[in-house]
Short mmCIF file of C-alpha atoms and ligand atoms in Angstrom, two decimals:
data_model
loop_
_atom_site.label_atom_id
_atom_site.label_comp_id
_atom_site.label_asym_id
_atom_site.label_seq_id
_atom_site.Cartn_x
_atom_site.Cartn_y
_atom_site.Cartn_z
CA UNK A 1 19.90 42.97 -44.88
CA UNK A 2 20.68 39.79 -42.96
CA UNK A 3 22.09 36.76 -44.72
CA UNK A 4 21.78 33.48 -42.85
CA UNK A 5 23.27 30.10 -43.70
CA UNK A 6 24.03 26.93 -41.74
CA UNK A 7 27.76 27.32 -42.33
CA UNK A 8 28.48 30.95 -41.48
CA UNK A 9 25.49 31.68 -39.20
CA UNK A 10 24.38 35.20 -40.14
CA UNK A 11 25.92 38.43 -41.45
CA UNK A 12 24.41 41.90 -41.59
CA UNK A 13 24.93 44.29 -44.53
CA UNK A 14 23.81 47.83 -45.39
CA UNK A 15 21.40 47.29 -48.30
CA UNK A 16 22.68 50.41 -50.14
CA UNK A 17 26.34 49.51 -50.43
CA UNK A 18 26.39 45.98 -49.03
CA UNK A 19 29.03 46.98 -46.51
CA UNK A 20 28.99 44.50 -43.69
CA UNK A 21 27.98 45.97 -40.32
CA UNK A 22 28.60 44.82 -36.78
CA UNK A 23 25.15 44.71 -35.17
CA UNK A 24 24.34 45.33 -31.46
CA UNK A 25 22.91 42.01 -30.33
CA UNK A 26 20.26 41.95 -27.58
CA UNK A 27 19.28 38.48 -26.30
CA UNK A 28 15.48 38.29 -25.86
CA UNK A 29 14.22 36.16 -22.98
CA UNK A 30 11.08 35.04 -24.79
CA UNK A 31 9.80 31.69 -26.02
CA UNK A 32 8.90 31.10 -29.70
CA UNK A 33 5.42 29.90 -28.61
CA UNK A 34 4.67 33.42 -27.41
CA UNK A 35 4.51 34.37 -31.13
CA UNK A 36 1.87 31.75 -31.77
CA UNK A 37 -1.87 31.78 -30.96
CA UNK A 38 -1.64 28.73 -28.67
CA UNK A 39 -5.18 27.65 -29.55
CA UNK A 40 -6.83 31.05 -29.28
CA UNK A 41 -8.77 32.24 -32.35
CA UNK A 42 -6.94 35.56 -32.36
CA UNK A 43 -3.80 37.05 -30.90
CA UNK A 44 -5.89 39.78 -29.30
CA UNK A 45 -7.95 37.26 -27.31
CA UNK A 46 -4.78 35.38 -26.30
CA UNK A 47 -3.20 38.68 -25.16
CA UNK A 48 -6.32 39.58 -23.15
CA UNK A 49 -6.08 36.18 -21.40
CA UNK A 50 -2.34 36.65 -20.81
CA UNK A 51 -2.96 39.70 -18.61
CA UNK A 52 -2.80 37.81 -15.24
CA UNK A 53 0.72 36.66 -16.17
CA UNK A 54 1.69 39.95 -17.80
CA UNK A 55 0.64 42.04 -14.79
CA UNK A 56 2.51 39.65 -12.50
CA UNK A 57 5.66 39.98 -14.65
CA UNK A 58 5.30 43.77 -14.68
CA UNK A 59 5.61 43.95 -10.87
CA UNK A 60 7.76 40.87 -10.28
CA UNK A 61 10.94 41.82 -8.42
CA UNK A 62 9.68 45.40 -8.21
CA UNK A 63 7.43 45.14 -5.14
CA UNK A 64 6.94 42.94 -2.10
CA UNK A 65 3.81 43.58 0.01
CA UNK A 66 5.00 41.30 2.87
CA UNK A 67 8.32 43.08 3.20
CA UNK A 68 6.73 46.43 2.30
CA UNK A 69 9.14 47.53 -0.40
CA UNK A 70 8.78 48.86 -3.93
CA UNK A 71 11.59 49.64 -6.35
CA UNK A 72 12.33 50.21 -10.03
CA UNK A 73 15.95 49.34 -10.75
CA UNK A 74 15.90 50.99 -14.17
CA UNK A 75 15.04 54.38 -12.58
CA UNK A 76 17.25 54.13 -9.51
CA UNK A 77 19.86 56.52 -10.88
CA UNK A 78 17.29 59.22 -11.49
CA UNK A 79 14.97 58.70 -8.52
CA UNK A 80 16.05 61.97 -6.86
CA UNK A 81 15.64 64.04 -10.04
CA UNK A 82 12.14 62.53 -10.52
CA UNK A 83 11.17 63.05 -6.89
CA UNK A 84 12.37 66.66 -7.00
CA UNK A 85 11.06 67.46 -10.49
CA UNK A 86 9.05 70.67 -10.90
CA UNK A 87 6.84 68.73 -13.25
CA UNK A 88 6.75 65.53 -15.29
CA UNK A 89 5.81 65.80 -18.99
CA UNK A 90 4.47 62.50 -20.36
CA UNK A 91 4.41 62.06 -24.16
CA UNK A 92 2.73 59.22 -26.06
CA UNK A 93 0.41 58.18 -28.87
CA UNK A 94 -2.74 56.07 -29.16
CA UNK A 95 -3.43 53.67 -26.32
CA UNK A 96 -0.18 54.64 -24.62
CA UNK A 97 -1.48 58.20 -24.39
CA UNK A 98 -4.45 56.85 -22.37
CA UNK A 99 -1.95 55.19 -19.95
CA UNK A 100 -0.27 58.60 -19.67
CA UNK A 101 -3.59 60.19 -18.68
CA UNK A 102 -4.06 57.61 -15.90
CA UNK A 103 -0.45 58.33 -14.77
CA UNK A 104 -1.31 62.00 -14.47
CA UNK A 105 -3.90 61.18 -11.81
CA UNK A 106 -1.43 58.81 -10.07
CA UNK A 107 1.53 61.23 -9.86
CA UNK A 108 -0.52 64.22 -8.84
CA UNK A 109 -2.53 62.27 -6.24
CA UNK A 110 0.10 59.88 -4.79
CA UNK A 111 3.35 61.79 -5.35
CA UNK A 112 2.01 65.37 -5.54
CA UNK A 113 4.09 66.14 -8.66
CA UNK A 114 2.43 68.25 -11.42
CA UNK A 115 2.05 66.30 -14.68
CA UNK A 116 1.40 67.43 -18.24
CA UNK A 117 0.23 64.80 -20.74
CA UNK A 118 1.03 65.49 -24.36
CA UNK A 119 0.16 63.93 -27.74
CA UNK A 120 3.72 63.40 -29.05
CA UNK A 121 2.65 64.43 -32.56
CA UNK A 122 1.51 67.85 -31.29
CA UNK A 123 4.21 68.31 -28.67
CA UNK A 124 7.07 67.90 -31.24
CA UNK A 125 5.80 70.90 -33.28
CA UNK A 126 4.38 73.13 -30.58
CA UNK A 127 7.72 74.61 -29.53
CA UNK A 128 6.86 73.80 -25.89
CA UNK A 129 8.68 75.36 -22.92
CA UNK A 130 11.03 72.75 -21.57
CA UNK A 131 13.39 73.80 -18.81
CA UNK A 132 16.73 72.11 -18.03
CA UNK A 133 16.11 69.26 -15.62
CA UNK A 134 12.44 68.82 -16.62
CA UNK A 135 11.57 65.15 -16.64
CA UNK A 136 10.10 64.09 -20.00
CA UNK A 137 8.76 60.49 -19.97
CA UNK A 138 7.71 58.62 -23.10
CA UNK A 139 5.26 55.70 -22.93
CA UNK A 140 5.34 53.37 -25.93
CA UNK A 141 4.61 49.66 -26.46
CA UNK A 142 6.86 49.33 -29.51
CA UNK A 143 9.45 51.91 -28.51
CA UNK A 144 9.60 52.90 -32.20
CA UNK A 145 6.69 55.27 -32.77
CA UNK A 146 8.03 58.10 -34.94
CA UNK A 147 6.18 61.00 -33.27
CA UNK A 148 7.18 59.88 -29.80
CA UNK A 149 10.79 59.47 -30.83
CA UNK A 150 10.92 62.93 -32.45
CA UNK A 151 9.34 64.55 -29.38
CA UNK A 152 11.94 62.86 -27.17
CA UNK A 153 14.81 64.04 -29.40
CA UNK A 154 13.45 67.59 -29.23
CA UNK A 155 13.17 67.41 -25.43
CA UNK A 156 16.76 66.15 -25.22
CA UNK A 157 18.02 69.13 -27.23
CA UNK A 158 16.29 71.40 -24.67
CA UNK A 159 18.12 69.64 -21.76
CA UNK A 160 15.35 67.51 -20.34
CA UNK A 161 15.94 64.23 -18.48
CA UNK A 162 14.45 61.50 -20.70
CA UNK A 163 12.67 58.45 -19.28
CA UNK A 164 11.20 55.58 -21.28
CA UNK A 165 8.36 53.18 -20.36
CA UNK A 166 8.42 50.61 -23.20
CA UNK A 167 7.55 46.99 -23.83
CA UNK A 168 9.89 45.99 -26.67
CA UNK A 169 13.33 45.23 -25.28
CA UNK A 170 16.17 46.95 -27.14
CA UNK A 171 13.83 49.33 -29.02
CA UNK A 172 15.06 52.80 -30.06
CA UNK A 173 13.24 54.62 -27.21
CA UNK A 174 14.88 52.29 -24.66
CA UNK A 175 18.27 53.23 -26.19
CA UNK A 176 17.97 56.98 -26.51
CA UNK A 177 16.44 57.67 -23.06
CA UNK A 178 18.56 58.26 -19.94
CA UNK A 179 16.69 55.65 -17.94
CA UNK A 180 13.48 53.67 -17.94
CA UNK A 181 11.53 50.53 -17.25
CA UNK A 182 10.21 47.70 -19.37
CA UNK A 183 6.54 46.72 -18.96
CA UNK A 184 7.35 42.95 -19.45
CA UNK A 185 4.00 42.27 -21.17
CA UNK A 186 5.79 39.94 -23.64
CA UNK A 187 5.32 40.27 -27.37
CA UNK A 188 2.03 41.94 -28.35
CA UNK A 189 0.99 40.92 -31.87
CA UNK A 190 -2.59 42.17 -32.04
CA UNK A 191 -2.59 45.72 -33.46
CA UNK A 192 -5.08 46.85 -30.79
CA UNK A 193 -3.07 47.11 -27.57
CA UNK A 194 -4.41 45.18 -24.57
CA UNK A 195 -1.87 43.62 -22.14
CA UNK A 196 0.70 46.34 -23.03
CA UNK A 197 -1.83 48.92 -21.83
CA UNK A 198 -2.67 47.27 -18.49
CA UNK A 199 1.04 46.70 -17.78
CA UNK A 200 1.80 50.35 -18.62
CA UNK A 201 -0.85 51.45 -16.10
CA UNK A 202 0.51 48.96 -13.55
CA UNK A 203 4.05 50.33 -14.02
CA UNK A 204 2.77 53.92 -13.67
CA UNK A 205 1.11 52.96 -10.38
CA UNK A 206 4.36 51.35 -9.14
CA UNK A 207 6.38 54.45 -10.12
CA UNK A 208 3.92 56.96 -8.53
CA UNK A 209 3.70 54.86 -5.31
CA UNK A 210 7.52 54.58 -5.17
CA UNK A 211 8.05 58.33 -5.69
CA UNK A 212 5.16 59.13 -3.29
CA UNK A 213 6.88 57.02 -0.65
CA UNK A 214 10.18 58.77 -1.26
CA UNK A 215 8.52 62.20 -1.03
CA UNK A 216 6.47 61.20 2.03
CA UNK A 217 3.26 62.17 0.25
CA UNK A 218 1.55 58.78 0.57
CA UNK A 219 -0.13 57.63 3.79
CA UNK A 220 1.59 54.47 5.18
CA UNK A 221 -1.68 52.49 5.37
CA UNK A 222 -2.60 53.53 1.81
CA UNK A 223 0.93 52.51 0.72
CA UNK A 224 0.64 49.05 2.31
CA UNK A 225 -2.91 48.54 1.02
CA UNK A 226 -1.81 49.39 -2.52
CA UNK A 227 1.04 46.87 -2.36
CA UNK A 228 -1.36 44.18 -1.11
CA UNK A 229 -3.95 45.02 -3.80
CA UNK A 230 -1.30 45.15 -6.52
CA UNK A 231 -0.13 41.60 -5.69
CA UNK A 232 -3.81 40.48 -5.76
CA UNK A 233 -4.43 41.83 -9.29
CA UNK A 234 -3.47 38.72 -11.28
CA UNK A 235 -5.96 36.46 -9.43
CA UNK A 236 -8.67 39.19 -9.66
CA UNK A 237 -8.15 39.33 -13.43
CA UNK A 238 -8.48 35.54 -13.59
CA UNK A 239 -11.87 35.89 -11.84
CA UNK A 240 -12.88 38.66 -14.25
CA UNK A 241 -12.07 36.59 -17.32
CA UNK A 242 -14.52 33.91 -16.11
CA UNK A 243 -17.38 36.25 -17.06
CA UNK A 244 -16.22 36.25 -20.73
CA UNK A 245 -19.23 34.20 -21.96
CA UNK A 246 -21.64 36.59 -20.22
CA UNK A 247 -19.80 39.58 -21.81
CA UNK A 248 -20.06 37.83 -25.17
CA UNK A 249 -23.89 37.63 -24.77
CA UNK A 250 -24.05 41.41 -24.06
CA UNK A 251 -21.78 42.07 -27.12
CA UNK A 252 -24.30 40.22 -29.29
CA UNK A 253 -26.96 42.82 -28.37
CA UNK A 254 -24.82 45.74 -29.57
CA UNK A 255 -22.94 44.31 -32.54
CA UNK A 256 -25.14 46.21 -35.03
CA UNK A 257 -24.97 49.61 -33.31
CA UNK A 258 -23.40 52.39 -35.39
CA UNK A 259 -22.41 54.67 -32.48
CA UNK A 260 -21.41 54.22 -28.88
CA UNK A 261 -20.55 56.40 -25.91
CA UNK A 262 -18.15 55.56 -23.06
CA UNK A 263 -18.26 57.45 -19.74
CA UNK A 264 -16.08 57.51 -16.67
CA UNK A 265 -14.96 59.83 -13.90
CA UNK A 266 -11.51 60.38 -12.32
CA UNK A 267 -9.08 57.63 -13.27
CA UNK A 268 -11.92 55.91 -15.09
CA UNK A 269 -12.16 58.72 -17.59
CA UNK A 270 -9.05 57.63 -19.53
CA UNK A 271 -10.49 54.08 -19.43
CA UNK A 272 -13.65 55.38 -21.11
CA UNK A 273 -11.39 56.85 -23.82
CA UNK A 274 -9.56 53.49 -24.10
CA UNK A 275 -12.83 51.50 -24.31
CA UNK A 276 -13.98 53.80 -27.14
CA UNK A 277 -10.67 53.46 -28.97
CA UNK A 278 -10.77 49.65 -28.75
CA UNK A 279 -14.28 49.56 -30.29
CA UNK A 280 -13.26 52.02 -33.04
CA UNK A 281 -9.97 50.24 -33.81
CA UNK A 282 -11.30 46.75 -34.37
CA UNK A 283 -15.08 46.95 -35.09
CA UNK A 284 -15.06 50.25 -37.01
CA UNK A 285 -18.07 51.50 -34.93
CA UNK A 286 -17.88 55.22 -34.23
CA UNK A 287 -17.37 55.61 -30.44
CA UNK A 288 -16.43 58.42 -28.11
CA UNK A 289 -15.20 58.51 -24.57
CA UNK A 290 -16.04 61.37 -22.22
CA UNK A 291 -15.73 62.41 -18.59
CA UNK A 292 -19.24 61.50 -17.36
CA UNK A 293 -19.97 65.05 -16.13
CA UNK A 294 -19.07 66.47 -19.54
CA UNK A 295 -21.95 64.49 -21.11
CA UNK A 296 -24.55 67.23 -20.37
CA UNK A 297 -22.39 69.82 -22.20
CA UNK A 298 -23.02 68.15 -25.55
CA UNK A 299 -22.87 64.38 -26.01
CA UNK A 300 -26.23 63.95 -24.24
CA UNK A 301 -27.82 65.30 -27.44
CA UNK A 302 -26.72 62.05 -29.15
CA UNK A 303 -28.56 59.81 -26.71
CA UNK A 304 -31.69 57.86 -27.75
CA UNK A 305 -32.78 54.21 -27.73
CA UNK A 306 -30.15 53.37 -30.38
CA UNK A 307 -27.18 54.67 -28.40
CA UNK A 308 -25.36 52.19 -26.16
CA UNK A 309 -23.60 53.98 -23.28
CA UNK A 310 -20.80 52.06 -21.53
CA UNK A 311 -20.28 53.46 -18.04
CA UNK A 312 -17.56 52.71 -15.51
CA UNK A 313 -19.55 52.92 -12.26
CA UNK A 314 -17.38 51.24 -9.67
CA UNK A 315 -17.44 52.01 -5.93
CA UNK A 316 -15.45 55.04 -4.87
CA UNK A 317 -15.28 58.79 -4.66
CA UNK A 318 -17.40 59.44 -7.77
CA UNK A 319 -19.96 56.64 -7.40
CA UNK A 320 -23.06 58.70 -6.53
CA UNK A 321 -22.39 61.22 -9.30
CA UNK A 322 -21.88 58.43 -11.87
CA UNK A 323 -25.20 56.85 -10.77
CA UNK A 324 -26.98 60.13 -11.51
CA UNK A 325 -25.22 60.28 -14.92
CA UNK A 326 -26.64 56.84 -15.61
CA UNK A 327 -30.13 58.11 -14.66
CA UNK A 328 -29.70 61.06 -17.06
CA UNK A 329 -28.89 58.56 -19.88
CA UNK A 330 -31.86 56.32 -19.00
CA UNK A 331 -34.13 59.38 -18.99
CA UNK A 332 -33.26 59.75 -22.67
CA UNK A 333 -33.91 56.00 -23.33
CA UNK A 334 -30.16 55.31 -23.82
CA UNK A 335 -29.00 51.73 -23.31
CA UNK A 336 -26.63 51.49 -20.34
CA UNK A 337 -23.95 48.81 -19.93
CA UNK A 338 -22.29 49.47 -16.59
CA UNK A 339 -19.02 48.14 -15.19
CA UNK A 340 -19.68 47.89 -11.44
CA UNK A 341 -17.93 46.55 -8.32
CA UNK A 342 -18.92 43.04 -7.27
CA UNK A 343 -21.89 43.29 -4.85
CA UNK A 344 -23.24 46.50 -6.31
CA UNK A 345 -27.01 46.66 -5.60
CA UNK A 346 -28.02 50.07 -7.03
CA UNK A 347 -26.80 50.24 -10.62
CA UNK A 348 -28.23 46.86 -11.53
CA UNK A 349 -31.73 48.31 -10.98
CA UNK A 350 -31.12 51.16 -13.39
CA UNK A 351 -28.75 49.85 -16.15
CA UNK A 352 -29.68 47.48 -18.95
CA UNK A 353 -26.60 45.36 -18.25
CA UNK A 354 -24.05 45.24 -15.44
CA UNK A 355 -20.65 43.59 -15.61
CA UNK A 356 -19.13 42.97 -12.19
CA UNK A 357 -15.39 43.42 -11.42
CA UNK A 358 -13.75 42.39 -8.16
CA UNK A 359 -13.32 45.14 -5.56
CA UNK A 360 -9.88 46.74 -5.34
CA UNK A 361 -8.27 50.03 -4.34
CA UNK A 362 -9.72 52.87 -6.41
CA UNK A 363 -6.19 53.56 -7.74
CA UNK A 364 -6.11 50.13 -9.43
CA UNK A 365 -9.67 50.14 -10.84
CA UNK A 366 -8.44 51.34 -14.29
CA UNK A 367 -6.52 48.06 -14.70
CA UNK A 368 -9.52 45.83 -13.94
CA UNK A 369 -12.21 47.98 -15.57
CA UNK A 370 -10.36 47.97 -18.90
CA UNK A 371 -10.66 44.20 -19.35
CA UNK A 372 -14.45 43.88 -19.82
CA UNK A 373 -14.21 46.74 -22.36
CA UNK A 374 -11.46 44.88 -24.24
CA UNK A 375 -13.63 41.74 -24.35
CA UNK A 376 -16.76 43.66 -25.41
CA UNK A 377 -14.90 45.22 -28.34
CA UNK A 378 -13.28 41.91 -29.27
CA UNK A 379 -16.56 39.98 -29.36
CA UNK A 380 -18.42 42.73 -31.25
CA UNK A 381 -15.59 42.86 -33.83
CA UNK A 382 -15.60 39.06 -34.30
CA UNK A 383 -19.40 39.06 -34.68
CA UNK A 384 -19.01 41.78 -37.36
CA UNK A 385 -16.40 39.53 -39.05
CA UNK A 386 -13.72 42.20 -38.81
CA UNK A 387 -10.03 41.34 -39.02
CA UNK A 388 -9.45 41.66 -35.28
CA UNK A 389 -5.65 41.26 -35.25
CA UNK A 390 -4.90 43.34 -38.36
CA UNK A 391 -7.68 45.94 -38.48
CA UNK A 392 -7.91 48.07 -41.67
CA UNK A 393 -5.81 51.23 -41.97
CA UNK A 394 -3.87 50.50 -38.73
CA UNK A 395 -0.33 49.37 -37.95
CA UNK A 396 1.15 47.96 -34.73
CA UNK A 397 3.75 50.67 -34.72
CA UNK A 398 3.72 53.85 -36.81
CA UNK A 399 7.38 54.35 -37.56
CA UNK A 400 6.93 57.05 -40.17
CA UNK A 401 5.36 60.48 -39.69
C1 LIG F 1 -0.73 52.52 -33.07
C2 LIG F 1 -1.18 51.17 -32.55
O1 LIG F 1 -0.20 52.38 -34.36
O2 LIG F 1 0.24 53.10 -32.24
C3 LIG F 1 -1.76 51.37 -31.16
O3 LIG F 1 -2.13 50.61 -33.39
C4 LIG F 1 -0.75 52.07 -30.27
O4 LIG F 1 -2.18 50.16 -30.58
C5 LIG F 1 -0.18 53.32 -30.91
O5 LIG F 1 -1.33 52.39 -29.03
C6 LIG F 1 1.04 53.83 -30.09
O6 LIG F 1 2.06 52.86 -30.24
P1 LIG F 1 3.21 52.67 -29.15
O7 LIG F 1 3.98 51.49 -29.67
O8 LIG F 1 4.04 53.94 -29.20
O9 LIG F 1 2.59 52.46 -27.85
#
């Protein structure tokens, strides 16, 4: 319990026995306005529009394309252990778990380190095999999620090195881990995570590129191109946000649907899961995300003229295969809303709607492709008069089991 008055400032007491306690004070470098809507109708919309700044803050002082360096001060002490790890186990919940899935692709592709992604709530009870020196990394916006905390504590008992990727400064996860990095997204008020997610994915890219460089597993041209493209992300997101009105029009066509499917391949698969989660969280429409190729092993049975299928079909390694997945959906009269790379000429002739995102390195597509899916879910939820910032049955941080 805190007691504040003009004269004495504030004192902290244990509620039980009213014994005064000496708190650990952490100064927060944030402005009060950041807790206000600043003219936006909802915190979620404001936080979607804050992503250019948030992404910039998440890599500020951590990379410099011109000078060709990348560094995470908070992990410096453990860089060798991470680079020489037999494997990295990433634990998380909710949207943070989707960021962990993207990180798996990043570390295995760019740093050639095996990764296991775990739901913290399952991991803590599964009696997993953790060897001394294993790197266990928790991703959490709040830094207070009970299942993630408990899983970390269990991993610590088994001798693992604990890393934390959190947004809230001074949170419990940032204090019990051996090292870590903040995502610097700023306060996230909307229960459905948006800017915290894209900054988590940005930080995972930075970390994988940094470790890949150290291990010599990343091609120098690829390395330099990724640094250039990373620095270009904020302005590309600005461009993307300009198509908000167009995305709102598409949302209007699907606001009354009762089911939806989200498809993606490679690093876009976790983004399909995230798109589905966003729609579920705030509009209460049943939605599922799937690896596009998995569709024909079941979900394709759901497809008819009433099923909107959101597909991430950007240029890259999987493009042709995703185009044929779109044709499979259209053959069953499904409605296709495709996220494509600016200048795409093929998908627009097959899909019902296309939303263009600026071209970027395939590694960074998850960050850009998420944003139209955030806006689609937001507009559909508003049109359904849902409580976008405080959706039913959900909390910003689940601190109890
Ligand atoms: C849920 C939030 O309660 O917890 C989600 O509604 C979030 O948005 C999830 O992704 C995990 O929270 P955190 O803080 O550990 O990332």
